[in-house]
mmCIF file of C-alpha atoms in Angstrom:
data_model
loop_
_atom_site.group_PDB
_atom_site.id
_atom_site.type_symbol
_atom_site.label_atom_id
_atom_site.label_comp_id
_atom_site.label_asym_id
_atom_site.label_seq_id
_atom_site.Cartn_x
_atom_site.Cartn_y
_atom_site.Cartn_z
ATOM 1 C CA MET A 1 108.607 87.873 100.189
ATOM 2 C CA PRO A 2 108.499 90.689 102.309
ATOM 3 C CA ILE A 3 105.946 93.044 101.380
ATOM 4 C CA GLU A 4 107.756 96.108 100.421
ATOM 5 C CA THR A 5 109.684 94.000 98.142
ATOM 6 C CA TYR A 6 106.691 93.255 96.352
ATOM 7 C CA ARG A 7 105.210 96.434 96.165
ATOM 8 C CA LEU A 8 108.448 97.246 94.433
ATOM 9 C CA VAL A 9 108.459 94.363 92.259
ATOM 10 C CA ARG A 10 104.828 95.045 91.331
ATOM 11 C CA ASN A 11 105.184 98.331 91.023
ATOM 12 C CA ALA A 12 107.647 98.181 87.635
ATOM 13 C CA VAL A 13 105.089 95.946 86.511
ATOM 14 C CA ALA A 14 101.908 97.479 87.000
ATOM 15 C CA THR A 15 101.102 97.888 83.595
ATOM 16 C CA THR A 16 103.216 94.613 81.829
ATOM 17 C CA LEU A 17 101.760 91.897 80.104
ATOM 18 C CA GLN A 18 102.701 89.058 80.614
ATOM 19 C CA PRO A 19 101.455 86.355 77.477
ATOM 20 C CA TYR A 20 99.333 84.600 79.613
ATOM 21 C CA GLN A 21 98.126 87.618 80.846
ATOM 22 C CA ARG A 22 97.063 88.293 78.294
ATOM 23 C CA ASP A 23 95.295 85.083 77.502
ATOM 24 C CA PHE A 24 93.438 85.641 80.837
ATOM 25 C CA ILE A 25 91.917 88.646 79.757
ATOM 26 C CA ALA A 26 91.317 87.098 76.632
ATOM 27 C CA PHE A 27 89.701 84.343 78.373
ATOM 28 C CA ALA A 28 87.873 86.086 80.719
ATOM 29 C CA ILE A 29 86.035 88.740 77.912
ATOM 30 C CA GLU A 30 85.309 85.181 75.931
ATOM 31 C CA GLN A 31 83.442 83.454 79.112
ATOM 32 C CA GLY A 32 81.379 86.308 79.395
ATOM 33 C CA VAL A 33 83.087 87.003 83.220
ATOM 34 C CA LEU A 34 84.764 90.371 81.806
ATOM 35 C CA LYS A 35 81.968 92.014 80.784
ATOM 36 C CA PHE A 36 81.675 95.857 79.525
ATOM 37 C CA GLY A 37 78.930 98.490 79.377
ATOM 38 C CA GLU A 38 77.013 99.870 82.216
ATOM 39 C CA PHE A 39 76.937 98.120 86.113
ATOM 40 C CA THR A 40 75.335 99.674 88.984
ATOM 41 C CA LEU A 41 77.741 97.803 91.863
ATOM 42 C CA LYS A 42 76.529 97.657 95.444
ATOM 43 C CA SER A 43 78.562 101.090 96.217
ATOM 44 C CA GLY A 44 76.106 103.092 94.018
ATOM 45 C CA ARG A 45 79.010 103.515 91.307
ATOM 46 C CA VAL A 46 78.060 102.681 88.027
ATOM 47 C CA SER A 47 81.050 100.884 86.171
ATOM 48 C CA PRO A 48 81.537 100.202 82.134
ATOM 49 C CA TYR A 49 83.341 97.058 83.593
ATOM 50 C CA PHE A 50 82.113 94.000 85.378
ATOM 51 C CA PHE A 51 83.943 90.633 86.665
ATOM 52 C CA ASN A 52 82.199 87.684 88.255
ATOM 53 C CA ALA A 53 84.409 84.513 88.276
ATOM 54 C CA GLY A 54 81.581 82.592 89.026
ATOM 55 C CA LEU A 55 80.987 82.179 85.606
ATOM 56 C CA PHE A 56 83.895 79.804 84.733
ATOM 57 C CA GLN A 57 81.454 76.995 85.147
ATOM 58 C CA THR A 58 82.393 73.806 82.826
ATOM 59 C CA GLY A 59 85.354 71.474 83.955
ATOM 60 C CA ARG A 60 87.490 72.774 80.846
ATOM 61 C CA ALA A 61 86.801 76.582 82.169
ATOM 62 C CA LEU A 62 88.291 75.733 85.707
ATOM 63 C CA ALA A 63 90.546 73.856 84.684
ATOM 64 C CA LYS A 64 92.228 76.530 82.574
ATOM 65 C CA LEU A 65 91.335 78.746 85.381
ATOM 66 C CA GLY A 66 93.609 77.016 88.044
ATOM 67 C CA ARG A 67 96.796 77.086 85.360
ATOM 68 C CA PHE A 68 96.501 81.131 85.280
ATOM 69 C CA TYR A 69 95.863 81.815 89.500
ATOM 70 C CA ALA A 70 99.374 78.677 89.413
ATOM 71 C CA GLN A 71 101.485 80.853 87.529
ATOM 72 C CA ALA A 72 100.678 83.738 88.898
ATOM 73 C CA ILE A 73 101.538 82.329 91.907
ATOM 74 C CA VAL A 74 104.941 80.754 90.731
ATOM 75 C CA ASP A 75 105.546 84.321 88.919
ATOM 76 C CA SER A 76 104.973 86.479 92.514
ATOM 77 C CA GLY A 77 107.588 84.341 94.321
ATOM 78 C CA LEU A 78 104.868 83.894 97.411
ATOM 79 C CA GLN A 79 106.091 80.834 99.531
ATOM 80 C CA ALA A 80 103.117 78.982 101.228
ATOM 81 C CA ASP A 81 102.465 75.729 102.893
ATOM 82 C CA VAL A 82 99.306 75.428 102.471
ATOM 83 C CA LEU A 83 96.549 76.689 99.397
ATOM 84 C CA PHE A 84 93.446 77.970 101.404
ATOM 85 C CA GLY A 85 89.985 78.425 99.643
ATOM 86 C CA PRO A 86 87.498 80.530 101.507
ATOM 87 C CA ALA A 87 83.544 79.031 101.061
ATOM 88 C CA TYR A 88 81.783 79.339 99.035
ATOM 89 C CA LYS A 89 83.928 80.808 95.630
ATOM 90 C CA GLY A 90 87.592 80.502 96.995
ATOM 91 C CA ILE A 91 86.477 76.530 97.623
ATOM 92 C CA PRO A 92 86.954 75.630 93.611
ATOM 93 C CA LEU A 93 90.007 77.176 93.194
ATOM 94 C CA ALA A 94 91.113 76.155 96.078
ATOM 95 C CA ALA A 95 91.316 72.581 93.679
ATOM 96 C CA VAL A 96 91.743 73.645 90.229
ATOM 97 C CA THR A 97 95.286 75.457 91.539
ATOM 98 C CA ALA A 98 96.704 73.343 93.540
ATOM 99 C CA ALA A 99 96.049 70.298 90.661
ATOM 100 C CA ALA A 100 97.770 72.672 88.258
ATOM 101 C CA LEU A 101 100.433 73.816 90.579
ATOM 102 C CA ALA A 102 101.064 70.150 90.651
ATOM 103 C CA ASP A 103 100.629 69.177 86.976
ATOM 104 C CA HIS A 104 102.396 72.103 85.489
ATOM 105 C CA HIS A 105 104.738 73.160 88.393
ATOM 106 C CA ASP A 106 105.654 70.627 90.322
ATOM 107 C CA ARG A 107 104.462 72.034 93.415
ATOM 108 C CA ASP A 108 102.002 69.393 94.951
ATOM 109 C CA MET A 109 100.924 71.804 97.744
ATOM 110 C CA PRO A 110 97.957 71.103 100.310
ATOM 111 C CA TYR A 111 94.537 72.801 99.981
ATOM 112 C CA ALA A 112 91.906 73.408 102.536
ATOM 113 C CA PHE A 113 88.598 75.703 102.356
ATOM 114 C CA ASN A 114 86.348 76.041 105.263
ATOM 115 C CA ARG A 115 82.617 75.058 106.222
ATOM 116 C CA LYS A 116 80.051 78.274 106.833
ATOM 117 C CA GLU A 117 78.769 76.195 109.523
ATOM 118 C CA ALA A 118 80.853 74.353 111.545
ATOM 119 C CA LYS A 119 80.194 70.745 111.906
ATOM 120 C CA THR A 120 79.417 69.062 115.185
ATOM 121 C CA HIS A 121 79.366 65.331 113.575
ATOM 122 C CA GLY A 122 82.142 62.784 111.814
ATOM 123 C CA GLU A 123 85.657 64.890 111.677
ATOM 124 C CA GLY A 124 83.670 67.619 112.942
ATOM 125 C CA GLY A 125 85.051 71.206 112.726
ATOM 126 C CA ASN A 126 84.619 74.227 110.090
ATOM 127 C CA ILE A 127 88.045 73.231 108.107
ATOM 128 C CA VAL A 128 87.841 70.676 105.283
ATOM 129 C CA GLY A 129 91.335 69.566 103.652
ATOM 130 C CA ALA A 130 94.949 70.040 104.930
ATOM 131 C CA PRO A 131 95.189 70.748 108.544
ATOM 132 C CA LEU A 132 96.239 74.803 108.800
ATOM 133 C CA SER A 133 100.123 74.886 109.822
ATOM 134 C CA GLY A 134 102.791 76.791 108.483
ATOM 135 C CA ASP A 135 102.255 79.649 106.155
ATOM 136 C CA ILE A 136 99.167 79.447 104.667
ATOM 137 C CA LEU A 137 98.126 81.335 101.218
ATOM 138 C CA ILE A 138 94.478 82.935 100.559
ATOM 139 C CA ILE A 139 93.332 82.101 97.155
ATOM 140 C CA ASP A 140 89.899 84.465 96.108
ATOM 141 C CA ASP A 141 87.990 85.663 93.173
ATOM 142 C CA VAL A 142 87.923 89.676 93.789
ATOM 143 C CA ILE A 143 88.588 91.415 97.193
ATOM 144 C CA THR A 144 85.674 94.604 97.193
ATOM 145 C CA ALA A 145 84.940 95.048 100.874
ATOM 146 C CA GLY A 146 87.804 92.445 102.990
ATOM 147 C CA THR A 147 85.088 90.767 104.896
ATOM 148 C CA ALA A 148 86.016 88.072 103.540
ATOM 149 C CA ILE A 149 89.672 88.285 104.322
ATOM 150 C CA ARG A 150 89.404 89.317 107.648
ATOM 151 C CA GLU A 151 87.068 86.318 108.680
ATOM 152 C CA VAL A 152 89.177 83.726 107.473
ATOM 153 C CA MET A 153 92.339 85.505 109.598
ATOM 154 C CA GLY A 154 90.177 84.409 111.989
ATOM 155 C CA LEU A 155 90.582 81.183 111.132
ATOM 156 C CA ILE A 156 94.009 81.115 110.003
ATOM 157 C CA GLU A 157 95.245 82.100 113.865
ATOM 158 C CA GLN A 158 92.802 80.042 115.580
ATOM 159 C CA SER A 159 94.292 77.141 113.944
ATOM 160 C CA GLY A 160 98.187 78.551 114.897
ATOM 161 C CA ALA A 161 99.203 78.898 111.487
ATOM 162 C CA ARG A 162 100.326 82.876 109.611
ATOM 163 C CA ALA A 163 98.418 84.077 106.510
ATOM 164 C CA GLY A 164 101.438 84.377 103.962
ATOM 165 C CA GLY A 165 99.126 86.449 101.155
ATOM 166 C CA VAL A 166 96.923 86.326 99.388
ATOM 167 C CA ILE A 167 96.269 85.480 95.511
ATOM 168 C CA ILE A 168 92.823 87.011 93.327
ATOM 169 C CA ALA A 169 92.324 87.132 89.458
ATOM 170 C CA LEU A 170 91.669 90.972 89.330
ATOM 171 C CA ASP A 171 92.754 93.958 91.489
ATOM 172 C CA ARG A 172 90.520 96.794 90.493
ATOM 173 C CA GLN A 173 92.330 99.283 92.007
ATOM 174 C CA GLU A 174 89.501 101.143 93.144
ATOM 175 C CA ARG A 175 88.932 103.324 95.977
ATOM 176 C CA GLY A 176 86.778 101.939 98.726
ATOM 177 C CA GLN A 177 85.328 105.206 100.734
ATOM 178 C CA GLY A 178 88.238 106.521 101.677
ATOM 179 C CA GLU A 179 91.483 106.167 99.872
ATOM 180 C CA GLN A 180 92.894 103.510 99.864
ATOM 181 C CA SER A 181 91.496 100.203 98.053
ATOM 182 C CA ALA A 182 90.201 97.574 99.598
ATOM 183 C CA ILE A 183 92.896 95.573 98.899
ATOM 184 C CA GLN A 184 95.562 98.686 100.099
ATOM 185 C CA GLU A 185 93.412 98.016 103.512
ATOM 186 C CA VAL A 186 94.200 94.427 103.988
ATOM 187 C CA GLN A 187 97.636 94.800 103.072
ATOM 188 C CA ALA A 188 97.929 97.069 105.655
ATOM 189 C CA GLN A 189 96.433 95.869 108.511
ATOM 190 C CA TYR A 190 97.990 92.373 108.135
ATOM 191 C CA GLY A 191 101.082 93.404 106.838
ATOM 192 C CA MET A 192 100.758 90.753 103.671
ATOM 193 C CA PRO A 193 100.787 90.682 100.279
ATOM 194 C CA VAL A 194 97.964 90.581 97.678
ATOM 195 C CA VAL A 195 99.114 89.020 94.495
ATOM 196 C CA SER A 196 96.235 89.445 91.215
ATOM 197 C CA ILE A 197 96.441 87.809 87.767
ATOM 198 C CA VAL A 198 95.811 90.838 86.519
ATOM 199 C CA THR A 199 95.116 94.177 87.410
ATOM 200 C CA LEU A 200 92.428 96.591 86.179
ATOM 201 C CA GLU A 201 95.896 98.727 84.513
ATOM 202 C CA GLN A 202 96.555 95.646 82.920
ATOM 203 C CA VAL A 203 93.102 95.260 81.477
ATOM 204 C CA LEU A 204 93.227 98.782 79.947
ATOM 205 C CA THR A 205 96.432 97.756 78.222
ATOM 206 C CA TYR A 206 94.793 94.989 76.433
ATOM 207 C CA LEU A 207 91.915 97.193 75.851
ATOM 208 C CA GLU A 208 94.345 99.815 74.260
ATOM 209 C CA GLU A 209 96.475 97.420 72.222
ATOM 210 C CA HIS A 210 93.270 95.809 70.066
ATOM 211 C CA ALA A 211 91.749 99.640 70.176
ATOM 212 C CA GLY A 212 89.193 99.757 67.546
ATOM 213 C CA GLY A 213 85.832 99.731 67.794
ATOM 214 C CA GLU A 214 83.987 98.657 70.224
ATOM 215 C CA MET A 215 87.544 98.128 72.246
ATOM 216 C CA LEU A 216 88.235 101.623 71.562
ATOM 217 C CA ALA A 217 84.980 102.710 73.317
ATOM 218 C CA TYR A 218 85.250 100.408 76.343
ATOM 219 C CA ALA A 219 89.009 101.624 77.289
ATOM 220 C CA GLU A 220 87.584 105.187 76.689
ATOM 221 C CA ALA A 221 85.232 104.143 79.516
ATOM 222 C CA VAL A 222 87.567 102.234 81.499
ATOM 223 C CA ARG A 223 90.167 104.614 81.776
ATOM 224 C CA ALA A 224 87.520 107.268 82.723
ATOM 225 C CA TYR A 225 86.482 105.603 85.707
ATOM 226 C CA ARG A 226 90.090 104.432 86.824
ATOM 227 C CA ASP A 227 91.161 108.192 86.714
ATOM 228 C CA ARG A 228 87.999 108.664 88.798
ATOM 229 C CA TYR A 229 87.938 106.547 91.781
ATOM 230 C CA GLY A 230 91.541 104.677 91.472
ATOM 231 C CA ILE A 231 94.192 104.339 93.929
ATOM 232 C CA ALA A 232 96.928 106.729 93.658
ATOM 233 C CA GLY A 233 99.903 105.107 92.337
#
């Protein structure tokens, strides 16, 4: 899907929640992956929420997470030849999502991941799994600064393949030092779409739908943070 078309579609459903997206947010809260409170980020900002996909740490949780990623890929309309997980967090994400695509959507997509250090014996190289060819869909948890994506782009280009898009769990929709988010910078630099299971606006919608007691306080705090640091549009 061309990136401009994807932007139009994405903007149209920016706050709409599909049933699987509601389930994902509830699941992330239940697993302690999405927390609310006060969290000091590397940027120095004090965020009212924190998302750590590394806390999906059981077989059942990972299998369920893979199904959410797979559904988001299918809903996005993105087509790819290989699913690629950047080391380290992207490795299990690529594996469980490839399995979910095969089991639940009849899409048997090859997957691969990279080593941080190239292997000099045996099969050698720094790519494990399927050869990188055709259109590559990169899978990760979040994009904070875009550093991991830029590193992966080098590997993809060296292999003669093309990056067709990125799938992440949560789009924070937050400005960096400038007016754009890291995701917007990646989209502008590489001309490819970045798909997320949910956006921060959708998390807000969920909180407001369940606004009572603590949830109401969380919604107000997240909305204030979004108003202060969120991207335009």
